[in-house]
Coordinates of C-alpha atoms in Angstrom, one line a residue:
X30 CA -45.2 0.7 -3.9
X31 CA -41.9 0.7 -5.1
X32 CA -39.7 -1.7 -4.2
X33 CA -36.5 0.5 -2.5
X34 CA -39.7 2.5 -0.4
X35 CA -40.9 -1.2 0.8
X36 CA -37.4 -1.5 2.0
X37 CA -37.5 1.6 4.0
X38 CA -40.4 1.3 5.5
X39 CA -39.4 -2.2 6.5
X40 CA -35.8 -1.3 7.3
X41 CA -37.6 1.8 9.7
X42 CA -40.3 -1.0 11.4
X43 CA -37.4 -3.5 12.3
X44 CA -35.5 -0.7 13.9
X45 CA -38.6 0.9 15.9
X46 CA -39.2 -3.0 16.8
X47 CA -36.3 -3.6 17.9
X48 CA -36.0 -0.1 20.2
X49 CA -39.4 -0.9 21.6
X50 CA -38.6 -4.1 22.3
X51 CA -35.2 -2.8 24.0
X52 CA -37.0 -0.3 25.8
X53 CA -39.4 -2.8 27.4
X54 CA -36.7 -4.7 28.6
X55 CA -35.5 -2.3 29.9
X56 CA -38.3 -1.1 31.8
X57 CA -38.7 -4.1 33.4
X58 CA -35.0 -4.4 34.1
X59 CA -34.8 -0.8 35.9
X60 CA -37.9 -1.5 38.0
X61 CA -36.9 -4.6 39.2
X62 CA -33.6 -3.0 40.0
X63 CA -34.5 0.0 41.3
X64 CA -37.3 -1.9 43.7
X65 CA -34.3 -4.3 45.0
X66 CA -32.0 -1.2 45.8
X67 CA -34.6 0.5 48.1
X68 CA -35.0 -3.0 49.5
X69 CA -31.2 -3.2 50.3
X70 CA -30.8 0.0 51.1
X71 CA -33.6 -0.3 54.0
X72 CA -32.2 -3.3 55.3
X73 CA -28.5 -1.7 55.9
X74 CA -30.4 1.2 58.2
X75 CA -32.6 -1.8 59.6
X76 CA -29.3 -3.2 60.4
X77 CA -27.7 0.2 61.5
X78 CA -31.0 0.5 64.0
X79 CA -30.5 -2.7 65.4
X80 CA -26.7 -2.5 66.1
X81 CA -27.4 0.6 68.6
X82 CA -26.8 -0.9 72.2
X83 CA -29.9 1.7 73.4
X84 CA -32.1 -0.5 70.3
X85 CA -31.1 -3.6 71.8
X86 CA -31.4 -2.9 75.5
X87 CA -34.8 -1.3 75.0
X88 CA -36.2 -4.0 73.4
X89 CA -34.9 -6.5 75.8
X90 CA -36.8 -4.8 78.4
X91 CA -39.7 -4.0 76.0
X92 CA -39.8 -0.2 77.1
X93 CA -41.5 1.5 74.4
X94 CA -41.6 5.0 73.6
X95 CA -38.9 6.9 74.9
X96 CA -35.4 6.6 73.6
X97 CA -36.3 4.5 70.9
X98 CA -38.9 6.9 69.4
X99 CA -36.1 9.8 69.4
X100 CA -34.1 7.3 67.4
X101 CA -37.0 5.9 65.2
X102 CA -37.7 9.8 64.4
X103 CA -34.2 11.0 63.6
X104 CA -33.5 8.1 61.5
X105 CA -36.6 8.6 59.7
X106 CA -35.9 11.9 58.5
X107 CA -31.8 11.5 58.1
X108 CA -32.9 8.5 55.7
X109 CA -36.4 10.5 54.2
X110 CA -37.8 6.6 55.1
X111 CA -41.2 6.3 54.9
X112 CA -41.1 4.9 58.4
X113 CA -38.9 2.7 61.2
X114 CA -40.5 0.7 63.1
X115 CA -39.1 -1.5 66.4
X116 CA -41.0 -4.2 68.0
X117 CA -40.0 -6.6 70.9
X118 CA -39.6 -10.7 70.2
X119 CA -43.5 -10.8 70.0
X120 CA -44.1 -8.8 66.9
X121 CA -45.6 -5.2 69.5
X122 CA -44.7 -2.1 68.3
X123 CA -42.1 -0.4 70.5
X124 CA -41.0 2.6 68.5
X125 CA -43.3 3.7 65.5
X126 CA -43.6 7.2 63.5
X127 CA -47.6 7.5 64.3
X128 CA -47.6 7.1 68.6
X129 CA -51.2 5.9 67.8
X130 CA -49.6 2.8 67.1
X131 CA -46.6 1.6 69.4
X132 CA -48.1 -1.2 71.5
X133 CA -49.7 -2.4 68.9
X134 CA -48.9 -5.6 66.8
X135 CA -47.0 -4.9 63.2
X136 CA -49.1 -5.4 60.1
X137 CA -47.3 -7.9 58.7
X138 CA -45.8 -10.6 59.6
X139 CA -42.4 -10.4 61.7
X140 CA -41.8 -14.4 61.9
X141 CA -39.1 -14.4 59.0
X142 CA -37.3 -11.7 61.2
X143 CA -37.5 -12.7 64.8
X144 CA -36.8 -16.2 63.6
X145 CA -33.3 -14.9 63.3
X146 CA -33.2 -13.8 59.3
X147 CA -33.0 -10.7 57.3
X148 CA -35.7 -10.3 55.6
X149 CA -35.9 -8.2 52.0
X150 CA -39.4 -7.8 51.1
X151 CA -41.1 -6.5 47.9
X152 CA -43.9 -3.9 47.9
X153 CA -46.3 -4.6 50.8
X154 CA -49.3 -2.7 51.9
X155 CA -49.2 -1.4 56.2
X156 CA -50.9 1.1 58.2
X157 CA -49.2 4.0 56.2
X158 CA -49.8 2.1 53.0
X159 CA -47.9 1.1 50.0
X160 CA -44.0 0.7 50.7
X161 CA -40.5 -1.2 50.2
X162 CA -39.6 -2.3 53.7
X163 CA -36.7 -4.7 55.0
X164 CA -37.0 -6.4 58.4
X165 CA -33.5 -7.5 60.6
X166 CA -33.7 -9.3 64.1
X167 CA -32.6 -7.3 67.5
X168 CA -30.0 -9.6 69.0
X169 CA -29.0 -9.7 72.2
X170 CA -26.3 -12.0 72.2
X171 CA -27.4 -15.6 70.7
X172 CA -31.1 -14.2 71.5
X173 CA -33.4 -12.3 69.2
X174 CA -35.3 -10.2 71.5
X175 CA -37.1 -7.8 68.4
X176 CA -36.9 -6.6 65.3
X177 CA -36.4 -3.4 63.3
X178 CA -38.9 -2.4 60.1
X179 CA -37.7 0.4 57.8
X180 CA -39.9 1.1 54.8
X181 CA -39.4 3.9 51.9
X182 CA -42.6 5.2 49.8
X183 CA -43.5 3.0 47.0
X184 CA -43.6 6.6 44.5
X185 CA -39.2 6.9 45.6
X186 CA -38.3 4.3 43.6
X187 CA -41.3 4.9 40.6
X188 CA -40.2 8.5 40.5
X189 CA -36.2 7.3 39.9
X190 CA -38.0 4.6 37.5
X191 CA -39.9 7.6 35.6
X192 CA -36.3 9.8 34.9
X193 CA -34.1 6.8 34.4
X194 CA -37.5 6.1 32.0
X195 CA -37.4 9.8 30.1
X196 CA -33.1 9.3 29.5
X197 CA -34.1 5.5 28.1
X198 CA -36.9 6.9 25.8
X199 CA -34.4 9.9 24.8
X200 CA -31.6 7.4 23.8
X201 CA -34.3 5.1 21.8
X202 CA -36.3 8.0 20.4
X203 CA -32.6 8.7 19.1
X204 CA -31.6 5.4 18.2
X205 CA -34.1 5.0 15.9
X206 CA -34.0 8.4 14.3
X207 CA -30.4 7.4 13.4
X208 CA -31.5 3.8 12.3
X209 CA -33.9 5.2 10.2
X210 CA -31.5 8.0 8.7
X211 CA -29.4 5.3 7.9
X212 CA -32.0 3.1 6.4
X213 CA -32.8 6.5 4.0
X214 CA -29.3 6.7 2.9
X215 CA -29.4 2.8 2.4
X216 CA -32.2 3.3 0.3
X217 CA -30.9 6.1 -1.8
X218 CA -28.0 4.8 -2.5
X219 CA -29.7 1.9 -3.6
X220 CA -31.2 3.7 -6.1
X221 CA -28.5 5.3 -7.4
X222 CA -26.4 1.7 -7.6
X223 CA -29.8 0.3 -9.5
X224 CA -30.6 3.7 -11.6
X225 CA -34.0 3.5 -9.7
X226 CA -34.7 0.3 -11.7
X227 CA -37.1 -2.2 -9.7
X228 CA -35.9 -6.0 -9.2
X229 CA -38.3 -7.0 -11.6
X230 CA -37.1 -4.8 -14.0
X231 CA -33.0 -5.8 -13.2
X232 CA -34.4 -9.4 -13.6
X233 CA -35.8 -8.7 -17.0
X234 CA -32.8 -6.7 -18.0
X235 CA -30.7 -9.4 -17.2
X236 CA -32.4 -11.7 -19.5
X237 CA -32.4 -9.4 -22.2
X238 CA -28.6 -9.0 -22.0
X239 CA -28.4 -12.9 -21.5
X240 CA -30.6 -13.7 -24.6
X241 CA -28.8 -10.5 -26.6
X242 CA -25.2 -12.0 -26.0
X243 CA -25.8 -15.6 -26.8
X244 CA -28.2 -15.1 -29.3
X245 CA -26.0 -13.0 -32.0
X246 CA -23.3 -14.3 -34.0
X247 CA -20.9 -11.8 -32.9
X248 CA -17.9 -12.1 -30.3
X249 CA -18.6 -9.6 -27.4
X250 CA -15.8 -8.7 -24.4
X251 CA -16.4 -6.3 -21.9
X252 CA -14.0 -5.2 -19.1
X253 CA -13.9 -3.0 -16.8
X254 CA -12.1 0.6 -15.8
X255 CA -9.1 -2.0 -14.2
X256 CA -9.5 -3.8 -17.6
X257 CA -10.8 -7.2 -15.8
X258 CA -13.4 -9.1 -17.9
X259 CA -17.0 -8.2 -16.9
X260 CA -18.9 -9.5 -19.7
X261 CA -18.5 -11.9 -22.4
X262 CA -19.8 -14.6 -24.5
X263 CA -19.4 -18.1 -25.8
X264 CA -18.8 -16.7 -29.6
X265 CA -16.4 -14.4 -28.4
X266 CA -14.3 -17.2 -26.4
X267 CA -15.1 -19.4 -29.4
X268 CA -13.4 -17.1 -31.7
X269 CA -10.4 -16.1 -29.5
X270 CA -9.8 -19.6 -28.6
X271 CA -9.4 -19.6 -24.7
X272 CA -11.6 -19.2 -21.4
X273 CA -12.8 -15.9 -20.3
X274 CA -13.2 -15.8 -16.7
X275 CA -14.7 -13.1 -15.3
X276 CA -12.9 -11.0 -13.3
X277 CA -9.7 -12.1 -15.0
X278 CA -6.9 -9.4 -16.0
X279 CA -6.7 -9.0 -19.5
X280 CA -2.8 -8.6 -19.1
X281 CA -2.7 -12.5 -17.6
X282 CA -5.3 -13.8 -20.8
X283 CA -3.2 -15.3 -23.6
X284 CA -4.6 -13.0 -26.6
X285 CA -3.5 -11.4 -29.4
X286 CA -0.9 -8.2 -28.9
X287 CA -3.3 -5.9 -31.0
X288 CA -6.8 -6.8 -28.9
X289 CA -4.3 -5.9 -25.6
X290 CA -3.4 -2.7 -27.3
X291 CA -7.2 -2.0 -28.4
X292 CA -8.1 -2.3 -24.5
X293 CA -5.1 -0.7 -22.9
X294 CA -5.1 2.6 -25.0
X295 CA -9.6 2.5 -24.8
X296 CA -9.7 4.7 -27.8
X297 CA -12.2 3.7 -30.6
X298 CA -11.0 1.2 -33.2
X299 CA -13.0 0.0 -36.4
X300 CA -12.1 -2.8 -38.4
X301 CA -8.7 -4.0 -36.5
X302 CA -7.7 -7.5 -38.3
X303 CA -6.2 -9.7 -35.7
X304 CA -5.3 -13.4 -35.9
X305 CA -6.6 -16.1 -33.4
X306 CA -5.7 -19.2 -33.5
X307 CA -6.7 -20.5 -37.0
X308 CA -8.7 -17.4 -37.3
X309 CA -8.6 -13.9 -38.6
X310 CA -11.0 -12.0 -36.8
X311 CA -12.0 -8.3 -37.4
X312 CA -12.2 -6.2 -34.2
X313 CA -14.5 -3.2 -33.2
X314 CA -14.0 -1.7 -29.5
X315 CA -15.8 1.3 -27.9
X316 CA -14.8 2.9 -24.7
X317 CA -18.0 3.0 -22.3
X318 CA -18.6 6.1 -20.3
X319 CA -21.6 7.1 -17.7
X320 CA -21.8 10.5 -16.7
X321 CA -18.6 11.4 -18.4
X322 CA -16.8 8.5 -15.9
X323 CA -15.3 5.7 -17.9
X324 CA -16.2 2.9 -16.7
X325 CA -15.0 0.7 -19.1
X326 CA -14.2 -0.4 -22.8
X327 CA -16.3 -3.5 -25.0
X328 CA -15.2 -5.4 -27.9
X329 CA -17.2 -6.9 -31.0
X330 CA -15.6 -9.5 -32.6
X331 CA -16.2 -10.9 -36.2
X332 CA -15.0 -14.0 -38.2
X333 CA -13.3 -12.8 -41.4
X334 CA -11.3 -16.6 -42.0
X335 CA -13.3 -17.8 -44.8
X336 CA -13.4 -14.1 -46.1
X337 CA -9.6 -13.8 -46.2
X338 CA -9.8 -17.7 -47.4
X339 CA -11.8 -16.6 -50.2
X340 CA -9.9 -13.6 -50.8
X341 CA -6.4 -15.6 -50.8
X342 CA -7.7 -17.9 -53.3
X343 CA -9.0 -14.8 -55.2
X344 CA -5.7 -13.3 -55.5
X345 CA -4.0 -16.8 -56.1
X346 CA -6.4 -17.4 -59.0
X347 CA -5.8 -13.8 -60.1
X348 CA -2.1 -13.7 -60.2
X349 CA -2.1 -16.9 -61.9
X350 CA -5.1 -15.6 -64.7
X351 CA -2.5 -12.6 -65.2
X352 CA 0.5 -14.8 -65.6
X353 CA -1.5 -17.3 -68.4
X354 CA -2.6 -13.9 -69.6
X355 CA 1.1 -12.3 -70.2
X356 CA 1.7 -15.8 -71.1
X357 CA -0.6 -16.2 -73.9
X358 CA 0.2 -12.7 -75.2
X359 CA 3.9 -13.6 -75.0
X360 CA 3.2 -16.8 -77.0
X361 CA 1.1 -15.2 -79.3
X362 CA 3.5 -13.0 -80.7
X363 CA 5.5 -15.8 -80.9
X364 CA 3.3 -18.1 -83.1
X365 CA 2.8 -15.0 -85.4
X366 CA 7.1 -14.7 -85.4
X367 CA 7.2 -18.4 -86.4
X368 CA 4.0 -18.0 -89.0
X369 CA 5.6 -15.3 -91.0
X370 CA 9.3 -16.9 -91.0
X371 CA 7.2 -20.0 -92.5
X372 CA 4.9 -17.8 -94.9
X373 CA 8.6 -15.9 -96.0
X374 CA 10.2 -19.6 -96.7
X375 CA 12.7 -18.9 -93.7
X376 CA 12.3 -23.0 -93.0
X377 CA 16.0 -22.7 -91.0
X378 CA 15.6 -19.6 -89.5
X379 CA 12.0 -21.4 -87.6
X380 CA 13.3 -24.7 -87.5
X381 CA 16.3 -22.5 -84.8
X382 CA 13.4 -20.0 -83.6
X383 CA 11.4 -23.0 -82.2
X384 CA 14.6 -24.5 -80.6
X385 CA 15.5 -21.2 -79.1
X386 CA 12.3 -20.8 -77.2
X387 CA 12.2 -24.7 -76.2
X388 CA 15.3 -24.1 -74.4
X389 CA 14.5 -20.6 -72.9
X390 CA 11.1 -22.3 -71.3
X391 CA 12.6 -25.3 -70.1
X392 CA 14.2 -23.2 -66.8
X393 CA 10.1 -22.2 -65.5
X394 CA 9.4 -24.1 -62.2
X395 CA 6.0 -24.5 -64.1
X396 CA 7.8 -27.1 -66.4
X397 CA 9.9 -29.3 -63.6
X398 CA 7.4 -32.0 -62.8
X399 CA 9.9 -34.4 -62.1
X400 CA 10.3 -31.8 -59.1
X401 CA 7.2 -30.8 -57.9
X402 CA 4.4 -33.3 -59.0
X403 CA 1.2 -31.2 -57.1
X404 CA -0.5 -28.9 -59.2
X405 CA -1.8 -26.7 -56.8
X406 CA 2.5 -25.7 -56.0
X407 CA 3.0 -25.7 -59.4
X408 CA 0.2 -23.4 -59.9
X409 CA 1.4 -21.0 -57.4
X410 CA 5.1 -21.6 -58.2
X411 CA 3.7 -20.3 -61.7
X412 CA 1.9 -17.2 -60.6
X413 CA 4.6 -16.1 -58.3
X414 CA 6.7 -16.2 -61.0
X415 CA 5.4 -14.1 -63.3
X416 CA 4.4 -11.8 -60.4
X417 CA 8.3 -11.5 -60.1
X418 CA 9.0 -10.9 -63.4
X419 CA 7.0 -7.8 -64.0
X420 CA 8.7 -6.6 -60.6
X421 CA 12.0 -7.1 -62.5
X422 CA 12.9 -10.0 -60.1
X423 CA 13.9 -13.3 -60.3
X424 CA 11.9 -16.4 -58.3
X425 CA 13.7 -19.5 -58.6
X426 CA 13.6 -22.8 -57.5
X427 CA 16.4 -24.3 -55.4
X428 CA 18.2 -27.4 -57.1
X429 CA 17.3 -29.4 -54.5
X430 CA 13.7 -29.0 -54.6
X431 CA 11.6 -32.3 -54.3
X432 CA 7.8 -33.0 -53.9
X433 CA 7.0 -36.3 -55.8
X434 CA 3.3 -36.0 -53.8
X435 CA 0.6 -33.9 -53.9
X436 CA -0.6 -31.9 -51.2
X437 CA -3.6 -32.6 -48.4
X438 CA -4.6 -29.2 -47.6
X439 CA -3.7 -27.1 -50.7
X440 CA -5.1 -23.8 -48.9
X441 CA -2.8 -24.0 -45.4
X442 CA -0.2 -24.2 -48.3
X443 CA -1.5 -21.7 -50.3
X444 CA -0.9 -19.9 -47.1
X445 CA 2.5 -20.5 -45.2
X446 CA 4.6 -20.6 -48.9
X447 CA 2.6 -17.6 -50.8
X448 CA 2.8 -15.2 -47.6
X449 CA 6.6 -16.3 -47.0
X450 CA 7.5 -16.1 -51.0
X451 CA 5.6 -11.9 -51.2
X452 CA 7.4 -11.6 -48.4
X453 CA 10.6 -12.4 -49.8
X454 CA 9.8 -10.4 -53.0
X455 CA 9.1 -7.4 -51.1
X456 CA 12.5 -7.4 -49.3
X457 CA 14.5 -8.1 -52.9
X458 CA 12.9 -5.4 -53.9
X459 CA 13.4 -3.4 -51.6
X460 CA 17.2 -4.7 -51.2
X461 CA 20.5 -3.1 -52.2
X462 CA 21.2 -6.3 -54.3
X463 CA 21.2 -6.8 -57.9
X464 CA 19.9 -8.4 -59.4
X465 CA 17.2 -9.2 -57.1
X466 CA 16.5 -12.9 -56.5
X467 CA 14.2 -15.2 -53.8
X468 CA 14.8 -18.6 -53.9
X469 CA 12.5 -21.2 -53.3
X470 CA 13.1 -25.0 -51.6
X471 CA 10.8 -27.3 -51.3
X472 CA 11.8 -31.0 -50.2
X473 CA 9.6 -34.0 -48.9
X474 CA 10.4 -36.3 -46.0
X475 CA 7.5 -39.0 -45.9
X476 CA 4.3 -36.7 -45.4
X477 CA 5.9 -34.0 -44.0
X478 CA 7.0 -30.6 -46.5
X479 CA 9.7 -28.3 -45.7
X480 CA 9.9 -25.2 -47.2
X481 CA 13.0 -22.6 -47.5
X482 CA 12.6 -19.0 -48.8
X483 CA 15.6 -17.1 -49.0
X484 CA 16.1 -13.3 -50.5
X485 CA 18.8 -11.2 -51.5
X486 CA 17.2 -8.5 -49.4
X487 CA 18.8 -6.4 -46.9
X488 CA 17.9 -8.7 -44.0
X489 CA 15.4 -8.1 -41.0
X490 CA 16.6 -5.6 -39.0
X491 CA 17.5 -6.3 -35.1
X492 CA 14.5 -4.7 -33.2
X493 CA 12.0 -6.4 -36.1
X494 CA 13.4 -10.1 -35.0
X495 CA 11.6 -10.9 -31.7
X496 CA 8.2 -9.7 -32.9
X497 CA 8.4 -10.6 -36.7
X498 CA 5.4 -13.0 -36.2
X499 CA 3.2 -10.6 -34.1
X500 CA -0.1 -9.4 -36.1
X501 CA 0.9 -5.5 -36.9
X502 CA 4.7 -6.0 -37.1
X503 CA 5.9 -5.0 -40.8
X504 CA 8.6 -3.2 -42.9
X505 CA 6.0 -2.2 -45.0
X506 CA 5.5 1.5 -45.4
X507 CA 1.4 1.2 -46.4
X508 CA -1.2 0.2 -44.1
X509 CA -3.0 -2.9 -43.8
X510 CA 0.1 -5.3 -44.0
X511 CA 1.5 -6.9 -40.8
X512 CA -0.4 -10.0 -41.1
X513 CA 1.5 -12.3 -43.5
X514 CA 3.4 -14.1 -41.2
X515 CA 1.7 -14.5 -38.6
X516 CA -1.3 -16.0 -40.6
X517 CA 2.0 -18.6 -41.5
X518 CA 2.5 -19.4 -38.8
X519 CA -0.5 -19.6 -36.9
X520 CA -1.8 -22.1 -40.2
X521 CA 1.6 -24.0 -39.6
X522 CA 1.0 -24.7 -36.3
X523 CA -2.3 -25.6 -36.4
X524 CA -0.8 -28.8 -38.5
X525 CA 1.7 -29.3 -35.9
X526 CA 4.5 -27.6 -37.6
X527 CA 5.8 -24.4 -37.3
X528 CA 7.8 -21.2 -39.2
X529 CA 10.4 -19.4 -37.8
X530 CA 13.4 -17.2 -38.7
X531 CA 16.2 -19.2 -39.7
X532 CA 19.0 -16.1 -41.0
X533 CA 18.1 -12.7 -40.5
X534 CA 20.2 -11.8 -43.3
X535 CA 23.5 -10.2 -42.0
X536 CA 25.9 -11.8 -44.6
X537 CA 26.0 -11.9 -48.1
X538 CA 22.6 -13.1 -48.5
X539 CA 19.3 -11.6 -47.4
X540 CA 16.5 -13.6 -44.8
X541 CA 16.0 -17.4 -44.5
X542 CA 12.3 -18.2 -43.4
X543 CA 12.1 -21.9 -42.7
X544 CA 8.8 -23.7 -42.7
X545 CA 7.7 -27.3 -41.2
X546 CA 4.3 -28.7 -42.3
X547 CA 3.7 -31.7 -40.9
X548 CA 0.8 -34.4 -42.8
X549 CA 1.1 -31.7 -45.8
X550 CA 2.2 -34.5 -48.5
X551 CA 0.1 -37.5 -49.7
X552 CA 2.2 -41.1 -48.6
X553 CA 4.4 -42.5 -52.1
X554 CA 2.2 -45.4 -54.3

């Protein structure tokens, strides 16, 4: 049997228990009541019967008969008694509805009542059978000299038990007609809440989902239509870098701008880079909808870091491949120059061609070691310079530059001075300026690197300042950009340090991005 018809069936037995049960106490209740009404009700006309100065004289003289059966009778039938019956202080019958019977002794016991008390007395069997009677002592002054007996049929107060019975098994019969209604609505709409899946099944389904979102490598947030978390797991908080309590708003969570803006707008979004922390993570989200209702939206998140590591190191190692390249072309045609000016006798004319090219090399950053001593910057000071050069720009190093170290973590380098130095070419480029120039300072205080990267660019406009370092933000025209700077920074302060706007470029000279990376330089000896 299925498990929402179990709860029917025993929502619809505790209600029918619980009515029965009601009803019998009732029952009981009623007759009781109705049983001690009769008996008081008896007792005030007992009473009534023995206030009458013709009662009380009567039985003083003990005349029976007479005036006090004209009484008995009239009261009898004004009342619809069963009987009334008067005796004298010895328990004979003065006045009685059957005349057979006056002068004879009661049939049960009048001791209670000529003793001086009322007496209320439950059903008790006499000479005209079943009845509820009540008994009160005639007094004549301080003396009791009888007592009156007034009885009703035992079937008056059964019949007003019976219909107070039928409007008590009415209201239950209804009570639990609504009880169980309300237990069938219960019950459907318990099925409809659970899809008419059994607790079993809910209990293996929430393994399943347990053992699904812990067990893949994958980030996974849920929230819900209010965009409160519903679901998530450890990879995804791993990966975001901060708790995920449920039922949290996503607006209070401190996340990335462009996972907010995937959940508030719910449309579908494939491949969204985003930075986290150290991290660059690639996000997926889905809007969920049942029945056409939405009920909610779910993100997947993916670890692209040592990708974009890789593919940073790729492009360093590229750049710097085509630079050598240009290089060794460039120096090619020069050892053929110098070859033929030999081969032609020119010894003068080489002898000034090889001191011409001695001092037009002895400018490249690549050549200062005195000033920058790590390979890995030299390396990149190399590439980026010849990267600039078939822009038609100029990359230069400032006069000040000094780095007799080398450097601990030459990627996080790699990545604050590379991002901040394309950066700077693209908005020389782009600048009114010519010609078109980024220079470049790098200077060491103990272990700690500063770096300076100024353009001749047009500057970063106004409405650009405050979210410069938000994934997204960008003066670039094509897609995909946005996330140069904020990888800078994030790796910058992840050592400690940090980047930050230093100029935006409204006077003669273009932006100033300043960099602090703290433990980036070996210690001197």
């Amino acid at each position: 049997m299925r498990f929402s018809r179990q709860v029917l069936l025993l929502q619809i037995g505790v209600v029918a228990l619980v009515v029965g049960l009601g009803v019998a106490l009732v029952s009981v209740l009623l007759r009781s009541t109705l049983t001690d009404q009769y008996g008081r009700r008896a007792l005030a006309i007992a009473k009534s019967v023995a206030a009458d100065p013709v009662v009380v004289a009567n039985a003083a003289a003990k005349i029976p008969g007479g005036p006090l059966e004209e009484r008995v009778l009239a009261v009898t039938e004004a009342n619809d008694a069963l009987f009334v019956v008067i005796t004298d202080d010895k328990g004979i019958r003065l006045a009685h509805p059957t005349l057979s019977e006056i002068g004879k002794p009661v049939s049960t016991s009048p001791e209670r009542a000529l003793a001086g008390f009322d007496e209320i007395s439950a059903v008790q069997s006499g000479t005209l059978g079943l009845s509820v009677r009540s008994k009160t002592p005639i007094r004549q002054g301080p003396r009791v000299v009888g007592e009156v007996s007034v009885g009703f049929e035992v079937a008056q107060p059964i019949s007003a038990f019976n219909q107070l019975l039928v409007y008590t098994l009415l209201f239950a019969g209804g009570a639990l007609l609504l009880g169980a209604g309300a237990s069938a609505l219960l019950n459907r709409r318990l099925r409809r809440v659970t899809h008419g899946l059994e607790p079993h099944e809910l209990t293996e389904l929430l393994y399943e989902r347990e053992a699904v979102l812990h067990g893949i490598g994958e980030g996974v947030l849920a929230v819900d239509e209010a965009n409160r978390v519903s679901v998530r797991n450890d990879e995804a908080e791993r990966l975001l870098g901060t708790e995920l309590p449920l039922g949290a708003a996503m607006s209070e969570l401190p996340l990335s701008p462009r996972v907010h803006k995937a959940v508030e707008e719910g449309r579908p979004v494939d491949n969204l880079l985003a930075v986290a922390g150290n991290r660059v993570l690639v996000i997926n989200s889905r809007a969920v909808r049942l029945d056409d209702r939405p009920i909610g939206t779910v993100l997947t998140f993916r670890d692209r870091t040592d990708l974009d590591t890789l593919t940073r190191e790729l492009d360093g190692i590229r750049a710097l491949s085509d630079g050598l390249r240009a290089q060794r072309h460039e120096f090619a045609n020069r050892l053929h120059t110098l070859y033929g000016l030999l081969q032609l006798g020119h010894h003068t004319e080489a002898v000034e061609y090889l001191q011409t090219l001695t001092d037009s090399s002895s400018a490249r950053p690549s050549e200062l070691g005195d000033a920058v001593a790590d390979p890995y910057l030299q390396a990149l000071l190399v590439a980026k310079t010849e990267q600039a050069q078939e822009k038609g720009l100029a990359l230069k190093l400032a006069e000040d530059t000094w780095v007799p170290t080398t450097v601990t973590d030459p990627i996080a380098a790699n990545t604050v001075i590379g991002n901040l130095v394309d950066n700077a070419l693209h908005a020389a480029r782009m600048g009114p300026r010519r010609p078109a120039t980024v220079e470049v300072s790098l200077l060491a205080e103990s272990t700690t690197l500063h770096v300076s990267v100024v353009d001749s660019g047009p500057g970063v406009p106004e409405d650009l300042r405050r979210t410069l370092f938000d994934e997204g933000v960008s003066t670039k025209i094509a897609p995909g950009h946005g996330l140069g700077l904020a990888l800078a920074r994030q790796a910058a302060r992840a050592r400690g340090g940090d980047v930050w706007l230093a100029d935006p470029g409204e006077g003669e000279t273009g932006a100033l991005f300043v960099a602090k990376l703290p433990g980036m330089l070996t210690e001197d000896g």
